[in-house]
Amino acid sequence: FDVSQQLVPKDTTSLQHSGGVEVVDSSTVNIGYGIEGVFFDGREPSKYAGHVEFGTSNSAAQPYLTPAFAQSTETFKVRIAEKMKELER
């Protein structure tokens, strides 16, 4: 999430502020922007998050989640390996 917050376009900051993390259970975490129903703390979802990420016929894509995921893949692998070692003990 931190990497996506650094990469998200900040024209008005409403998209940045619509981002959030939801821990579903010990193995599932949702990270999203502009997702209806995910936020319970009063934040309003940004209805154009997908348009910014993937672009439209009138505007070029400004990806922020896809590159953030790509940059974080190695971190995920390390954390998973650490958890696996913990479970083996």
N, CA, C and O atoms as a DFTB+ gen file, in Angstrom:
356 C
 N C O
     1  1       0.825      -1.197       0.000
     2  2       0.000       0.000       0.000
     3  2       0.867       1.259       0.000
     4  3       0.570       2.229      -0.697
     5  1       1.942       1.231       0.790
     6  2       2.809       2.414       0.869
     7  2       3.380       2.786      -0.493
     8  3       3.450       3.967      -0.835
     9  1       3.790       1.781      -1.277
    10  2       4.352       2.057      -2.600
    11  2       3.278       2.661      -3.505
    12  3       3.555       3.606      -4.244
    13  1       2.059       2.127      -3.455
    14  2       0.999       2.685      -4.301
    15  2       0.666       4.112      -3.902
    16  3       0.321       4.926      -4.758
    17  1       0.763       4.428      -2.624
    18  2       0.519       5.805      -2.180
    19  2       1.570       6.761      -2.727
    20  3       1.278       7.930      -2.979
    21  1       2.788       6.269      -2.910
    22  2       3.836       7.105      -3.490
    23  2       3.618       7.309      -4.984
    24  3       3.964       8.360      -5.524
    25  1       3.043       6.303      -5.658
    26  2       2.894       6.344      -7.112
    27  2       1.573       6.918      -7.610
    28  3       1.490       7.339      -8.763
    29  1       0.542       6.945      -6.773
    30  2      -0.771       7.390      -7.227
    31  2      -0.716       8.855      -7.671
    32  3      -0.129       9.686      -6.978
    33  1      -1.323       9.178      -8.823
    34  2      -1.354      10.580      -9.256
    35  2      -2.047      11.449      -8.203
    36  3      -3.062      11.053      -7.629
    37  1      -1.497      12.614      -7.963
    38  2      -1.994      13.472      -6.884
    39  2      -2.517      14.804      -7.399
    40  3      -2.274      15.845      -6.790
    41  1      -3.234      14.775      -8.520
    42  2      -3.777      16.020      -9.080
    43  2      -4.640      16.752      -8.057
    44  3      -4.481      17.956      -7.856
    45  1      -5.548      16.034      -7.413
    46  2      -6.411      16.662      -6.411
    47  2      -6.292      15.981      -5.047
    48  3      -6.876      16.466      -4.078
    49  1      -5.580      14.912      -4.946
    50  2      -5.376      14.049      -3.772
    51  2      -6.623      13.258      -3.375
    52  3      -6.557      12.472      -2.431
    53  1      -7.759      13.436      -4.061
    54  2      -8.937      12.652      -3.679
    55  2      -8.734      11.171      -3.979
    56  3      -9.207      10.323      -3.223
    57  1      -8.043      10.845      -5.063
    58  2      -7.759       9.445      -5.365
    59  2      -6.836       8.858      -4.307
    60  3      -7.073       7.751      -3.824
    61  1      -5.800       9.579      -3.946
    62  2      -4.872       9.116      -2.913
    63  2      -5.609       8.857      -1.598
    64  3      -5.367       7.848      -0.935
    65  1      -6.497       9.760      -1.228
    66  2      -7.221       9.613       0.034
    67  2      -8.287       8.527      -0.008
    68  3      -8.774       8.107       1.042
    69  1      -8.662       8.062      -1.205
    70  2      -9.657       6.997      -1.290
    71  2      -9.033       5.620      -1.128
    72  3      -9.747       4.618      -1.066
    73  1      -7.713       5.562      -1.059
    74  2      -7.035       4.274      -0.920
    75  2      -7.132       3.726       0.483
    76  3      -7.244       4.469       1.459
    77  1      -7.087       2.412       0.563
    78  2      -7.162       1.808       1.883
    79  2      -6.770       0.348       1.881
    80  3      -6.608      -0.276       0.832
    81  1      -6.622      -0.177       3.076
    82  2      -6.262      -1.571       3.295
    83  2      -7.323      -2.180       4.192
    84  3      -7.704      -1.595       5.207
    85  1      -7.794      -3.353       3.814
    86  2      -8.768      -4.072       4.621
    87  2      -8.209      -5.460       4.910
    88  3      -7.961      -6.232       3.984
    89  1      -8.007      -5.783       6.186
    90  2      -7.551      -7.111       6.572
    91  2      -8.796      -7.980       6.742
    92  3      -9.610      -7.749       7.636
    93  1      -8.929      -8.974       5.877
    94  2     -10.094      -9.847       5.898
    95  2      -9.902     -10.955       6.919
    96  3     -10.770     -11.198       7.757
    97  1      -8.758     -11.625       6.844
    98  2      -8.396     -12.658       7.814
    99  2      -6.884     -12.819       7.778
   100  3      -6.198     -12.010       7.154
   101  1      -6.357     -13.832       8.424
   102  2      -4.896     -13.966       8.549
   103  2      -4.201     -14.211       7.217
   104  3      -2.980     -14.078       7.132
   105  1      -4.948     -14.567       6.176
   106  2      -4.300     -14.827       4.890
   107  2      -4.808     -13.937       3.758
   108  3      -4.376     -14.094       2.616
   109  1      -5.720     -13.004       4.054
   110  2      -6.295     -12.176       2.991
   111  2      -6.301     -10.704       3.382
   112  3      -6.835     -10.316       4.421
   113  1      -5.691      -9.901       2.520
   114  2      -5.674      -8.451       2.703
   115  2      -6.076      -7.818       1.377
   116  3      -5.509      -8.142       0.333
   117  1      -7.045      -6.925       1.416
   118  2      -7.462      -6.191       0.223
   119  2      -6.838      -4.803       0.244
   120  3      -6.896      -4.091       1.246
   121  1      -6.240      -4.437      -0.883
   122  2      -5.699      -3.092      -1.052
   123  2      -6.431      -2.497      -2.237
   124  3      -6.464      -3.100      -3.310
   125  1      -7.018      -1.327      -2.062
   126  2      -7.781      -0.773      -3.165
   127  2      -7.953       0.719      -3.107
   128  3      -7.680       1.375      -2.102
   129  1      -8.413       1.224      -4.218
   130  2      -8.725       2.642      -4.377
   131  2     -10.101       2.744      -4.994
   132  3     -10.391       2.097      -6.000
   133  1     -10.940       3.551      -4.395
   134  2     -12.232       3.808      -4.990
   135  2     -13.169       2.621      -5.006
   136  3     -14.003       2.507      -5.904
   137  1     -13.052       1.731      -4.026
   138  2     -13.894       0.543      -3.991
   139  2     -15.083       0.792      -3.083
   140  3     -14.923       1.008      -1.882
   141  1     -16.267       0.760      -3.655
   142  2     -17.495       0.970      -2.872
   143  2     -17.608      -0.086      -1.780
   144  3     -17.372      -1.270      -2.022
   145  1     -17.964       0.343      -0.598
   146  2     -18.262      -0.590       0.476
   147  2     -17.073      -1.112       1.252
   148  3     -17.257      -1.825       2.239
   149  1     -15.847      -0.779       0.837
   150  2     -14.678      -1.283       1.553
   151  2     -14.377      -0.438       2.778
   152  3     -13.905      -0.966       3.785
   153  1     -14.638       0.849       2.717
   154  2     -14.209       1.742       3.777
   155  2     -15.316       1.993       4.790
   156  3     -16.434       2.366       4.436
   157  1     -14.985       1.784       6.037
   158  2     -15.950       1.963       7.108
   159  2     -15.607       3.163       7.984
   160  3     -16.245       3.391       9.011
   161  1     -14.601       3.926       7.577
   162  2     -14.144       5.035       8.415
   163  2     -14.539       6.398       7.854
   164  3     -13.959       7.415       8.236
   165  1     -15.501       6.428       6.968
   166  2     -15.994       7.708       6.462
   167  2     -15.366       8.189       5.179
   168  3     -15.841       9.165       4.599
   169  1     -14.297       7.530       4.701
   170  2     -13.684       7.966       3.443
   171  2     -14.617       7.676       2.284
   172  3     -15.310       6.658       2.274
   173  1     -14.633       8.550       1.330
   174  2     -15.452       8.373       0.135
   175  2     -14.612       7.685      -0.939
   176  3     -13.459       8.057      -1.158
   177  1     -15.183       6.687      -1.605
   178  2     -14.430       6.046      -2.686
   179  2     -14.311       6.973      -3.892
   180  3     -15.212       7.760      -4.179
   181  1     -13.201       6.866      -4.580
   182  2     -13.008       7.626      -5.811
   183  2     -13.564       6.794      -6.949
   184  3     -13.089       5.684      -7.188
   185  1     -14.543       7.298      -7.645
   186  2     -15.217       6.525      -8.674
   187  2     -14.405       6.422      -9.978
   188  3     -14.819       5.725     -10.904
   189  1     -13.286       7.092     -10.053
   190  2     -12.511       7.078     -11.285
   191  2     -11.167       6.368     -11.141
   192  3     -10.302       6.516     -12.004
   193  1     -10.979       5.609     -10.081
   194  2      -9.700       4.936      -9.833
   195  2      -9.278       4.050     -11.007
   196  3      -8.124       4.090     -11.434
   197  1     -10.201       3.263     -11.518
   198  2      -9.886       2.389     -12.649
   199  2      -9.564       3.156     -13.914
   200  3      -8.725       2.729     -14.708
   201  1     -10.225       4.284     -14.106
   202  2      -9.960       5.113     -15.287
   203  2      -8.539       5.660     -15.251
   204  3      -7.885       5.768     -16.289
   205  1      -8.064       6.003     -14.062
   206  2      -6.702       6.528     -13.937
   207  2      -5.696       5.396     -14.163
   208  3      -4.722       5.565     -14.896
   209  1      -5.933       4.252     -13.536
   210  2      -5.005       3.107     -13.648
   211  2      -4.886       2.620     -15.088
   212  3      -3.777       2.393     -15.573
   213  1      -6.010       2.457     -15.774
   214  2      -6.011       1.819     -17.092
   215  2      -6.248       2.773     -18.254
   216  3      -6.070       2.384     -19.408
   217  1      -6.642       4.004     -17.981
   218  2      -6.902       4.974     -19.032
   219  2      -8.278       4.811     -19.641
   220  3      -8.992       3.852     -19.348
   221  1      -8.640       5.744     -20.482
   222  2      -9.921       5.712     -21.200
   223  2      -9.643       6.081     -22.651
   224  3      -8.497       6.303     -23.041
   225  1     -10.684       6.141     -23.423
   226  2     -10.501       6.544     -24.822
   227  2     -10.074       8.004     -24.919
   228  3      -9.556       8.434     -25.949
   229  1     -10.291       8.771     -23.845
   230  2      -9.940      10.192     -23.856
   231  2      -8.714      10.558     -23.036
   232  3      -8.209      11.675     -23.147
   233  1      -8.224       9.633     -22.212
   234  2      -7.056       9.962     -21.386
   235  2      -6.135       8.759     -21.255
   236  3      -6.583       7.614     -21.182
   237  1      -4.861       9.039     -21.226
   238  2      -3.853       7.983     -21.117
   239  2      -3.862       7.372     -19.720
   240  3      -4.223       8.028     -18.744
   241  1      -3.465       6.123     -19.642
   242  2      -3.352       5.438     -18.351
   243  2      -2.255       6.083     -17.518
   244  3      -1.238       6.534     -18.046
   245  1      -2.478       6.121     -16.203
   246  2      -1.477       6.574     -15.236
   247  2      -1.367       5.488     -14.159
   248  3      -1.804       5.691     -13.026
   249  1      -0.790       4.347     -14.507
   250  2      -0.770       3.213     -13.583
   251  2      -0.062       3.532     -12.270
   252  3       0.971       4.201     -12.251
   253  1      -0.631       3.046     -11.191
   254  2      -0.033       3.193      -9.867
   255  2      -0.129       1.890      -9.087
   256  3       0.808       1.559      -8.360
   257  1      -1.221       1.132      -9.204
   258  2      -1.336      -0.140      -8.490
   259  2      -0.496      -1.234      -9.142
   260  3       0.191      -1.981      -8.446
   261  1      -0.545      -1.334     -10.462
   262  2       0.216      -2.370     -11.155
   263  2       1.716      -2.219     -10.904
   264  3       2.368      -3.206     -10.565
   265  1       2.291      -1.017     -11.056
   266  2       3.720      -0.867     -10.763
   267  2       4.041      -1.080      -9.279
   268  3       5.101      -1.607      -8.941
   269  1       3.133      -0.673      -8.405
   270  2       3.357      -0.874      -6.965
   271  2       3.427      -2.360      -6.647
   272  3       4.280      -2.793      -5.872
   273  1       2.530      -3.140      -7.245
   274  2       2.554      -4.590      -7.040
   275  2       3.856      -5.169      -7.570
   276  3       4.490      -5.986      -6.901
   277  1       4.262      -4.752      -8.769
   278  2       5.505      -5.251      -9.370
   279  2       6.713      -4.919      -8.496
   280  3       7.606      -5.751      -8.331
   281  1       6.746      -3.718      -7.940
   282  2       7.864      -3.317      -7.082
   283  2       7.872      -4.056      -5.748
   284  3       8.920      -4.192      -5.116
   285  1       6.718      -4.527      -5.328
   286  2       6.604      -5.167      -4.013
   287  2       6.681      -6.687      -4.069
   288  3       6.658      -7.338      -3.024
   289  1       6.771      -7.262      -5.252
   290  2       6.768      -8.718      -5.383
   291  2       7.874      -9.367      -4.576
   292  3       7.637     -10.365      -3.895
   293  1       9.065      -8.826      -4.640
   294  2      10.190      -9.416      -3.902
   295  2       9.941      -9.358      -2.394
   296  3      10.246     -10.310      -1.676
   297  1       9.392      -8.251      -1.919
   298  2       9.061      -8.126      -0.498
   299  2       8.051      -9.187      -0.088
   300  3       8.182      -9.795       0.974
   301  1       7.036      -9.415      -0.933
   302  2       6.045     -10.449      -0.642
   303  2       6.713     -11.814      -0.518
   304  3       6.419     -12.574       0.405
   305  1       7.614     -12.122      -1.450
   306  2       8.290     -13.421      -1.438
   307  2       9.092     -13.612      -0.154
   308  3       9.067     -14.688       0.443
   309  1       9.793     -12.582       0.263
   310  2      10.594     -12.656       1.485
   311  2       9.693     -12.872       2.701
   312  3       9.990     -13.711       3.551
   313  1       8.612     -12.132       2.785
   314  2       7.705     -12.268       3.933
   315  2       7.031     -13.629       3.970
   316  3       6.842     -14.201       5.043
   317  1       6.670     -14.146       2.812
   318  2       6.073     -15.483       2.763
   319  2       7.092     -16.528       3.217
   320  3       6.760     -17.431       3.985
   321  1       8.323     -16.405       2.744
   322  2       9.371     -17.349       3.155
   323  2       9.600     -17.288       4.662
   324  3       9.775     -18.323       5.304
   325  1       9.600     -16.084       5.228
   326  2       9.768     -15.934       6.676
   327  2       8.633     -16.609       7.429
   328  3       8.873     -17.293       8.424
   329  1       7.406     -16.428       6.971
   330  2       6.244     -17.042       7.623
   331  2       6.305     -18.561       7.527
   332  3       5.967     -19.265       8.479
   333  1       6.738     -19.062       6.371
   334  2       6.853     -20.509       6.192
   335  2       7.857     -21.089       7.185
   336  3       7.618     -22.148       7.766
   337  1       8.990     -20.391       7.383
   338  2       9.989     -20.852       8.348
   339  2       9.422     -20.842       9.768
   340  3       9.682     -21.755      10.552
   341  1       8.648     -19.811      10.093
   342  2       8.023     -19.746      11.405
   343  2       7.086     -20.931      11.626
   344  3       7.057     -21.512      12.711
   345  1       6.328     -21.282      10.607
   346  2       5.374     -22.370      10.712
   347  2       6.056     -23.744      10.840
   348  3       5.497     -24.674      11.421
   349  1       7.257     -23.847      10.293
   350  2       7.997     -25.097      10.371
   351  2       8.516     -25.386      11.768
   352  3       8.807     -26.535      12.100
   353  1       8.633     -24.355      12.583
   354  2       9.201     -24.518      13.940
   355  2       8.267     -25.197      14.865
   356  3       8.597     -25.406      16.032
